[in-house]
C-alpha cells in the first residue's frame, strides 16, 4: 500500500504549494490527503490523476475548514489585559443622557421599546422598522 501512496506524493506536494498552505499546516494537510487517497484505494476506486487530485485537494480543504471552525469556536478573552477598562454607567444615567439629547418623539419611542408597547404608537410595521433603525444609529452616536 505504501508504494501506491508514494506514487501520489508528488501530486499531493504540488497541491500543497498551489493552495499556498502555510508550512505549519502542511504535514496535517498531507496526512489528510494521503488518508483520503488510501480510503479510496481500499474502496476499489479507479485512481486516475484527476480523481486523485480532486480527492486530495478536497481532503486538504476539508481539514482546513474543520480547523478554522474549531479555532473560531474556542473561547476568547473579551477584554485584553493591556486595554484600559471602559467606564461603566448606570442605566438611569444613560436614560437621562438620551432624554437630554434626543427629541421628545424619539425618547417616547425608546420608552415604548423598553416597555414593549411600540405597536401602540400607531406606526406601520415598515415605518416602525425605519424609526428603530434611525434611533439605533442616533443612540449609538450618543453613547459611543
Coordinates of C-alpha atoms in Angstrom, one line a residue:
X1 CA 0.0 0.0 0.0
X2 CA 2.9 2.3 0.7
X3 CA 4.2 2.1 -2.8
X4 CA 0.8 3.0 -4.2
X5 CA 0.6 6.1 -1.9
X6 CA 4.2 7.1 -2.7
X7 CA 3.3 7.4 -6.3
X8 CA 0.8 10.1 -5.4
X9 CA 3.2 12.0 -3.1
X10 CA 4.4 14.5 -5.9
X11 CA 0.7 15.3 -6.7
X12 CA 0.0 15.9 -3.0
X13 CA 3.1 18.1 -2.6
X14 CA 2.2 20.2 -5.7
X15 CA -1.3 20.7 -4.3
X16 CA 0.2 22.0 -1.0
X17 CA 2.2 24.6 -2.9
X18 CA -0.6 25.5 -5.3
X19 CA -3.0 26.0 -2.4
X20 CA -0.4 28.2 -0.6
X21 CA -0.9 26.2 2.6
X22 CA 1.2 27.5 5.5
X23 CA 4.2 25.4 6.3
X24 CA 2.9 24.8 9.9
X25 CA -0.2 23.1 8.4
X26 CA 1.4 21.2 5.5
X27 CA 2.0 18.0 7.4
X28 CA -1.6 17.7 8.6
X29 CA -2.9 18.5 5.1
X30 CA -0.6 16.0 3.6
X31 CA -1.8 13.3 6.0
X32 CA -5.4 14.2 5.4
X33 CA -4.9 13.9 1.6
X34 CA -3.0 10.6 1.9
X35 CA -5.6 9.2 4.2
X36 CA -8.4 10.1 1.8
X37 CA -6.5 8.6 -1.1
X38 CA -5.8 5.4 0.9
X39 CA -9.5 5.1 1.7
X40 CA -10.3 5.5 -2.0
X41 CA -7.9 2.8 -2.9
X42 CA -9.3 0.5 -0.3
X43 CA -12.8 1.1 -1.6
X44 CA -11.6 -0.1 -5.0
X45 CA -11.9 3.2 -6.8
X46 CA -10.1 3.7 -10.1
X47 CA -7.2 6.1 -9.3
X48 CA -6.9 8.4 -12.2
X49 CA -4.8 11.6 -11.9
X50 CA -7.9 13.8 -12.0
X51 CA -9.7 11.7 -9.4
X52 CA -6.7 11.7 -7.1
X53 CA -6.2 15.4 -7.4
X54 CA -9.9 16.1 -6.6
X55 CA -9.9 13.7 -3.6
X56 CA -6.5 15.1 -2.2
X57 CA -7.5 18.7 -2.7
X58 CA -10.9 18.1 -1.1
X59 CA -9.3 16.4 1.9
X60 CA -6.9 19.4 2.4
X61 CA -9.7 21.9 2.2
X62 CA -11.9 19.9 4.5
X63 CA -9.1 19.7 7.0
X64 CA -8.5 23.5 6.9
X65 CA -12.3 24.3 7.1
X66 CA -12.7 22.0 10.2
X67 CA -9.6 23.5 11.8
X68 CA -10.9 27.1 11.2
X69 CA -14.3 26.2 12.6
X70 CA -12.6 24.7 15.7
X71 CA -10.5 27.8 16.2
X72 CA -13.5 30.1 15.7
X73 CA -15.4 28.2 18.4
X74 CA -12.7 28.4 21.0
X75 CA -13.3 30.6 24.0
X76 CA -11.6 34.0 23.6
X77 CA -11.0 36.7 26.2
X78 CA -13.4 39.5 25.8
X79 CA -11.1 42.3 27.0
X80 CA -7.4 42.2 26.7
X81 CA -5.4 42.8 29.9
X82 CA -3.4 45.7 28.3
X83 CA -6.5 47.6 27.3
X84 CA -7.9 50.1 29.9
X85 CA -11.3 49.2 31.3
X86 CA -14.1 51.2 30.0
X87 CA -16.1 53.4 32.4
X88 CA -19.4 51.9 33.3
X89 CA -22.6 54.0 33.7
X90 CA -25.9 53.1 35.4
X91 CA -29.0 52.6 33.3
X92 CA -30.8 55.6 34.8
X93 CA -27.9 57.8 33.9
X94 CA -27.9 56.5 30.3
X95 CA -31.6 57.1 30.0
X96 CA -31.2 60.7 31.3
X97 CA -28.4 61.3 28.8
X98 CA -30.7 60.0 26.0
X99 CA -33.6 62.1 27.2
X100 CA -31.4 65.2 27.1
X101 CA -30.0 64.6 23.6
X102 CA -33.0 63.1 21.8
X103 CA -36.2 64.8 20.7
X104 CA -39.4 64.2 22.7
X105 CA -40.7 61.9 19.9
X106 CA -37.5 59.9 19.8
X107 CA -37.4 59.5 23.5
X108 CA -41.0 58.4 23.6
X109 CA -40.1 55.7 21.0
X110 CA -37.3 54.5 23.3
X111 CA -39.7 54.3 26.3
X112 CA -42.2 52.4 24.2
X113 CA -39.5 50.0 23.0
X114 CA -38.3 49.4 26.6
X115 CA -41.9 48.6 27.7
X116 CA -42.7 46.6 24.6
X117 CA -45.5 48.9 23.6
X118 CA -44.2 50.2 20.3
X119 CA -47.2 48.7 18.5
X120 CA -49.4 51.2 20.3
X121 CA -47.6 54.2 18.7
X122 CA -49.7 53.9 15.5
X123 CA -46.9 53.4 13.0
X124 CA -47.0 50.8 10.2
X125 CA -44.6 47.9 10.6
X126 CA -42.3 49.2 7.8
X127 CA -42.2 52.7 9.4
X128 CA -41.6 51.2 12.8
X129 CA -38.6 49.3 11.4
X130 CA -37.3 52.5 9.8
X131 CA -37.7 54.5 13.0
X132 CA -35.9 51.8 15.1
X133 CA -33.0 51.8 12.6
X134 CA -32.7 55.6 12.7
X135 CA -33.0 55.6 16.5
X136 CA -30.4 52.9 16.9
X137 CA -27.9 55.0 14.9
X138 CA -28.6 58.1 17.0
X139 CA -28.3 56.2 20.3
X140 CA -25.0 54.6 19.2
X141 CA -23.6 58.0 18.3
X142 CA -24.6 59.5 21.6
X143 CA -23.5 56.6 23.8
X144 CA -20.4 55.5 22.0

